[in-house]
Coordinates of C-alpha atoms in Angstrom, one line a residue:
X20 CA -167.6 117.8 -69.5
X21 CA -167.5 115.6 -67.3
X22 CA -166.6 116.4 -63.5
X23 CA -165.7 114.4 -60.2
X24 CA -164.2 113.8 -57.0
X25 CA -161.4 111.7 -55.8
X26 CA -160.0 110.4 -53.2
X27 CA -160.4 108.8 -49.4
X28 CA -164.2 109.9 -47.9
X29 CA -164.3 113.1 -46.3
X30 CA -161.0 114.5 -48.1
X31 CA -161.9 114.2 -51.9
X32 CA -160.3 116.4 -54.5
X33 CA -162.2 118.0 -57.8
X34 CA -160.9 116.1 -61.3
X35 CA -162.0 116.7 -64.5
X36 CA -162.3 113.3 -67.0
X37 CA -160.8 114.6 -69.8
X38 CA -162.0 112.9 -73.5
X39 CA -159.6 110.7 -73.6
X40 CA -161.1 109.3 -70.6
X41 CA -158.2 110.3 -68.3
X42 CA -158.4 111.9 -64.5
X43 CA -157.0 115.0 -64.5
X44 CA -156.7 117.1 -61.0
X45 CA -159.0 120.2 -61.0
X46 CA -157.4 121.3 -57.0
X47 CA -155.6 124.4 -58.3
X48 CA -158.6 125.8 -60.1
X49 CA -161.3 125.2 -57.8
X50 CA -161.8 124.1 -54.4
X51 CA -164.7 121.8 -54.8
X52 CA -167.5 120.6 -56.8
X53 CA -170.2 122.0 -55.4
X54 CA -171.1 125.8 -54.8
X55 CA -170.5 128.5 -57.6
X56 CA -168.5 125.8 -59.5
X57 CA -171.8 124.6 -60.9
X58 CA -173.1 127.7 -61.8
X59 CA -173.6 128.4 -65.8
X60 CA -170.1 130.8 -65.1
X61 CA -168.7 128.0 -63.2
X62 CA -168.7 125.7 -65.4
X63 CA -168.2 127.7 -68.9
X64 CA -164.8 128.9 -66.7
X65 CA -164.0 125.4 -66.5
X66 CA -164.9 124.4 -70.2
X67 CA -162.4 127.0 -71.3
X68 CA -159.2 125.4 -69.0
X69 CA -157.1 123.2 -72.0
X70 CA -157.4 119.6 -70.2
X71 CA -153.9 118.7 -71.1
X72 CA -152.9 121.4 -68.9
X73 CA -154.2 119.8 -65.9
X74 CA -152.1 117.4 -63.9
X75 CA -152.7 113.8 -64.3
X76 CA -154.1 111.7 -61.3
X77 CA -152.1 108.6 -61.2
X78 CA -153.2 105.2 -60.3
X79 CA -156.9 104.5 -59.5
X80 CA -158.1 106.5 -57.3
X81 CA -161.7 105.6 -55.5
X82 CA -164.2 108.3 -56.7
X83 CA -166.3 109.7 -54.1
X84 CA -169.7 111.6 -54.9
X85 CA -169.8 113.8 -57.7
X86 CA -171.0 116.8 -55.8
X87 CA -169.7 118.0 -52.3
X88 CA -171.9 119.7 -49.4
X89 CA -175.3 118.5 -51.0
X90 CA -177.7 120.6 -49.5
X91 CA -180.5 118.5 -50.3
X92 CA -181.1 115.3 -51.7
X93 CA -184.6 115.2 -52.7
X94 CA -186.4 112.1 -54.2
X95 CA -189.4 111.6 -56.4
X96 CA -191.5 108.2 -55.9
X97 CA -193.3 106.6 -58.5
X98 CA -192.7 108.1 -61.0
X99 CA -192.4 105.6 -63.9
X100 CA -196.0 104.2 -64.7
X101 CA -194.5 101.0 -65.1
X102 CA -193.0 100.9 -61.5
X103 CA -196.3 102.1 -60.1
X104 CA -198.2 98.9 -61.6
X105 CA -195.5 96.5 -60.1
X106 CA -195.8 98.2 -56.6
X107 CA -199.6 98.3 -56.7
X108 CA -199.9 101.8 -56.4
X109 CA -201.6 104.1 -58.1
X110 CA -200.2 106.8 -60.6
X111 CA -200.1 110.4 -58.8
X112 CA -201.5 113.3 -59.4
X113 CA -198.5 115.4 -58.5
X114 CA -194.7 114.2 -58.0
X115 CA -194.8 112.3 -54.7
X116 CA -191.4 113.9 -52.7
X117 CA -189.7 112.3 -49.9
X118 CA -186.0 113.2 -48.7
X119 CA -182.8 110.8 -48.6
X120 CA -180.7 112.1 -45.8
X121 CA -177.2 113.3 -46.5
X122 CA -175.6 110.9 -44.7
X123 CA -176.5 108.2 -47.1
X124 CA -174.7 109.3 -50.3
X125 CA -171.2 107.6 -50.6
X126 CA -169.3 107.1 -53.9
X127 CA -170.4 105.1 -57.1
X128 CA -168.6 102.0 -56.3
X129 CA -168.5 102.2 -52.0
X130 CA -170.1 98.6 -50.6
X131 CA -173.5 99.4 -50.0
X132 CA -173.9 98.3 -46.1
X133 CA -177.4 96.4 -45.2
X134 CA -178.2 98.0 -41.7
X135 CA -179.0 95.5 -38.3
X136 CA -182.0 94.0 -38.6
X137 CA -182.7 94.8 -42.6
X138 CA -184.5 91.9 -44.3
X139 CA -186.2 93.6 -47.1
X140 CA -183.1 96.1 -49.2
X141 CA -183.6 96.9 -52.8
X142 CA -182.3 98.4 -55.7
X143 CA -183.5 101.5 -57.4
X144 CA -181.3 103.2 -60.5
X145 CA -182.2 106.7 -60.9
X146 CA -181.4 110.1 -63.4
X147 CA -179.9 112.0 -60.6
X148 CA -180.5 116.2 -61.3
X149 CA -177.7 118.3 -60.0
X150 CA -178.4 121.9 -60.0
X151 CA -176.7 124.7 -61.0
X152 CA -178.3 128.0 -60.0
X153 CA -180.9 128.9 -57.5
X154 CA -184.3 128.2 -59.1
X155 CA -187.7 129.5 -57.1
X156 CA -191.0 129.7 -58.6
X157 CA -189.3 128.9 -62.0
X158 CA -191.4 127.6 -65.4
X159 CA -191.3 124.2 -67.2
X160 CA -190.1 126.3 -70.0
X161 CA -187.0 127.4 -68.3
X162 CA -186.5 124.7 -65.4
X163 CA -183.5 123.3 -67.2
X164 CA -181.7 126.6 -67.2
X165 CA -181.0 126.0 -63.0
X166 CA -179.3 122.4 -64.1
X167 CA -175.6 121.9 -63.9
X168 CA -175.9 118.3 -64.9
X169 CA -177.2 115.0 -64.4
X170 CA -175.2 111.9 -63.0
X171 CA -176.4 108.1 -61.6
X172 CA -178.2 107.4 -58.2
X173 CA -178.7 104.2 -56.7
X174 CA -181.9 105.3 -54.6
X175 CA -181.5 101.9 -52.4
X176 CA -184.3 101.0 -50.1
X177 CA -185.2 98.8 -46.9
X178 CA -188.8 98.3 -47.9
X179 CA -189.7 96.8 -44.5
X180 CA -188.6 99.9 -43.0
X181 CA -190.0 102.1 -45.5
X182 CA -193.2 100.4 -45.1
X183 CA -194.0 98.9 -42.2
X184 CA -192.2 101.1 -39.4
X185 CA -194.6 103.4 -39.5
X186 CA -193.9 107.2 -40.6
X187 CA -192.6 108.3 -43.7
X188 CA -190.7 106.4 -46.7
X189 CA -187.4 108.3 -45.7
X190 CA -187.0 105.8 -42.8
X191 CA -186.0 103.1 -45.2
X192 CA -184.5 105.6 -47.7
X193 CA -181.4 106.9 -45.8
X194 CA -179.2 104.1 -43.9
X195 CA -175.9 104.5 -44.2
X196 CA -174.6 104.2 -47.6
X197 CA -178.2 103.7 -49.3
X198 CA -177.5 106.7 -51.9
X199 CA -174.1 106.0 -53.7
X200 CA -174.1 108.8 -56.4
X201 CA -172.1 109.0 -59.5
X202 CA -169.5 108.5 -61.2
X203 CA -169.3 111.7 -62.7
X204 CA -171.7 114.8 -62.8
X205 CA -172.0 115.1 -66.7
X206 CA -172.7 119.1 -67.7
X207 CA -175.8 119.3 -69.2
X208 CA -174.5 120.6 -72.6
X209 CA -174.2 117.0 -73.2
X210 CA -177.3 115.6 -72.1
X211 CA -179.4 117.7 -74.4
X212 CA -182.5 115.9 -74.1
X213 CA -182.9 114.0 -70.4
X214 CA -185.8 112.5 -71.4
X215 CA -183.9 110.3 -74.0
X216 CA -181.9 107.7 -71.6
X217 CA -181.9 104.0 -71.5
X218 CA -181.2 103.0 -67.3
X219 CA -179.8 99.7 -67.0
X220 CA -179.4 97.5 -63.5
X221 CA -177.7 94.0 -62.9
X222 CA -177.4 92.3 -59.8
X223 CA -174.9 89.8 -59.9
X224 CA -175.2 89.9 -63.2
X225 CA -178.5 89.1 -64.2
X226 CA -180.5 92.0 -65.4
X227 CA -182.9 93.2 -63.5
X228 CA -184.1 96.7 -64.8
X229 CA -183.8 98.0 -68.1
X230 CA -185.6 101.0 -68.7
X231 CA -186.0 104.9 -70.5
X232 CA -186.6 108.7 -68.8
X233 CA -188.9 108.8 -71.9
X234 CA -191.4 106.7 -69.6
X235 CA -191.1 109.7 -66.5
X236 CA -194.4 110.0 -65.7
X237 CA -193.0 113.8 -64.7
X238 CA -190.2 115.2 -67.0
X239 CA -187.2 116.7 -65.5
X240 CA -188.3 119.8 -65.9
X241 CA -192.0 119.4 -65.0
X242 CA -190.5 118.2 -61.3
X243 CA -188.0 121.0 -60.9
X244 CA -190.9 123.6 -62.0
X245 CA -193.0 121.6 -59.7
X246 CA -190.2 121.8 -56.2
X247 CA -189.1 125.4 -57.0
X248 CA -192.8 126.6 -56.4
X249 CA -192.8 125.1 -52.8
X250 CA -189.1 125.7 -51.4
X251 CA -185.8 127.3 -53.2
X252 CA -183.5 124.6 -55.1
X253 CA -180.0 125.6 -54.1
X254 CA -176.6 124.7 -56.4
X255 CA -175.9 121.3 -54.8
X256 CA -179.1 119.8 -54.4
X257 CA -179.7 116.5 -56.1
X258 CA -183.0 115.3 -57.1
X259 CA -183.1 111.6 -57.8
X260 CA -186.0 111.4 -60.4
X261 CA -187.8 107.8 -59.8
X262 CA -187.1 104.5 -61.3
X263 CA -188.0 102.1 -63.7
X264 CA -189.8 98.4 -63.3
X265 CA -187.9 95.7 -62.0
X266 CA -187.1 96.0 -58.2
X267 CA -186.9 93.4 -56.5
X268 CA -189.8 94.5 -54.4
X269 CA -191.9 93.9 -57.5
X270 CA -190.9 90.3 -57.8
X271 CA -192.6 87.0 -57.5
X272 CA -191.7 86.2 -55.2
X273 CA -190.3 89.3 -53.9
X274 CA -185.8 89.1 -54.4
X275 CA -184.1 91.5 -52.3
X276 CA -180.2 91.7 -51.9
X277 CA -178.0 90.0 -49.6
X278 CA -174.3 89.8 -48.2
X279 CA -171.9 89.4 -51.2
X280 CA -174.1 90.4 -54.4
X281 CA -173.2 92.6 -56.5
X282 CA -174.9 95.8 -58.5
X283 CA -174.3 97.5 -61.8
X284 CA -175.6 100.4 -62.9
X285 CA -175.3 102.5 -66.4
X286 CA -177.1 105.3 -67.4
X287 CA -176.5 106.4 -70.9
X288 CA -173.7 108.8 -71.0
X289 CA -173.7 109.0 -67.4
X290 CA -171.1 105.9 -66.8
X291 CA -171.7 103.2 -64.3
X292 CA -171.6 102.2 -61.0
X293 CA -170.7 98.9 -59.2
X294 CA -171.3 97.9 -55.3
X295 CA -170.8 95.0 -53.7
X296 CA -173.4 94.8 -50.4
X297 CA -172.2 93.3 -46.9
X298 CA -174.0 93.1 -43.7
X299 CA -173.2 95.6 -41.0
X300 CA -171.7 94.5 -37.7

């Protein structure tokens, strides 16, 4: 199933893709996605509602982020082996954490606005982990029983602030608009295995990562396992899982995006994204 939000920021509605790929309203049945939607009863309550039932969304609607009031967005750094080599850092020892603030995650296809003085903005695609039910002190063994679903996050990145400002990496991890997030939050009874996902990025159309959650240096559920023993994962929290080689940070020369380009994401069964970056007044 696959589950959104449409509409203007700030006063999206809950929709339901149905399988014949059409937008159907989800208003009268629940409020929001977020909350006890996306608990295991949540959801099944949802499953069981005969899509042709549901109103049809005209038009084309602009689709906000797949999950409202996020409690947390929580982000795992190096986490592909492959990435680590091209940032010259070393593999860790434990999943490295840093936060993206709230504030940052727009829709799948919102312009992606480079902040004053940015020089240095780069593109990250991401498995995004929505979850479900609370989960504290849980097991790898039953981490991915907290999950509601998984859906695409572009975990962009100012690298000269994230860098070179001093502090932690979450100064050039949450301008404005620097976590679109999306399409669609895809239940996890279709993503049986997360570890089994080709990631794809183009900017302005030239490929620029291609890459699989099979090379996660931490597994899904080896990262949730690993968060729940230090804080409680809420329903609503995100955790944006690392991404592959081919940022431009890792580039040689280094490439790093400009007014006017243009990014594409797709994540296997997770749909795609597309921003187009500008510069902010």
């Amino acid at each position: 199933m696959k589950l959104v939000r449409y509409g203007a920021p700030g006063v999206e509605k809950p929709g339901m893709i149905d399988a014949g790929g059409t937008l159907r309203d989800l208003s009268q049945h629940v409020s929001d996605v977020a909350g006890a939607t996306l608990s295991d009863a949540g959801i099944a309550a949802l499953r069981a509602l005969d899509p042709a039932s549901l109103p049809q969304v005209a038009g084309n609607p602009r689709l906000g982020p797949c999950v409202a009031a996020i409690g947390k967005m929580l982000c795992i750094g190096l986490n592909y082996s492959d990435h680590a080599a091209e940032a010259g850092m070393k593999i860790p020892e434990h999943p490295i954490l840093f936060m993206k603030a709230n504030s940052a995650i727009v829709g799948p296809d919102d312009d992606v606005i480079l902040p004053r003085g940015s020089t240095e903005t780069d593109w990250e695609i991401e498995l995004g982990v929505v979850i479900g039910t609370a989960a504290k002190y849980v097991t790898k063994e039953t981490a991915l029983d907290h999950v509601a679903g998984y859906c695409i996050v572009n975990d962009v990145s100012e690298r000269q602030f994230q860098t070179r400002l001093s502090g932690q990496w979450t100064k050039g991890k949450s301008c404005d608009t620097f976590g679109p997030t999306g399409p669609w939050l895809v239940t996890r009874d279709e993503v049986p295995d997360p570890q089994s996902l080709t990631m794809r990025l183009d900017v302005n159309g030239t490929r620029r990562q291609t890459g699989s959650t099979a090379t996660m240096i931490f597994t899904v559920a080896e990262i949730i396992a690993h968060l729940s023993q230090l804080f409680t994962l809420h329903p609503g929290d995100i955790i944006s899982t690392g991404t592959p080689p081919g940022v431009g940070m890792g580039m040689k020369p280094p490439l790093f995006l400009k007014p006017g380009d243009v990014m594409e994401l797709e994540i296997d069964r997770l749909g795609r994204q597309r921003q187009v970056v500008r510069q902010d007044a």
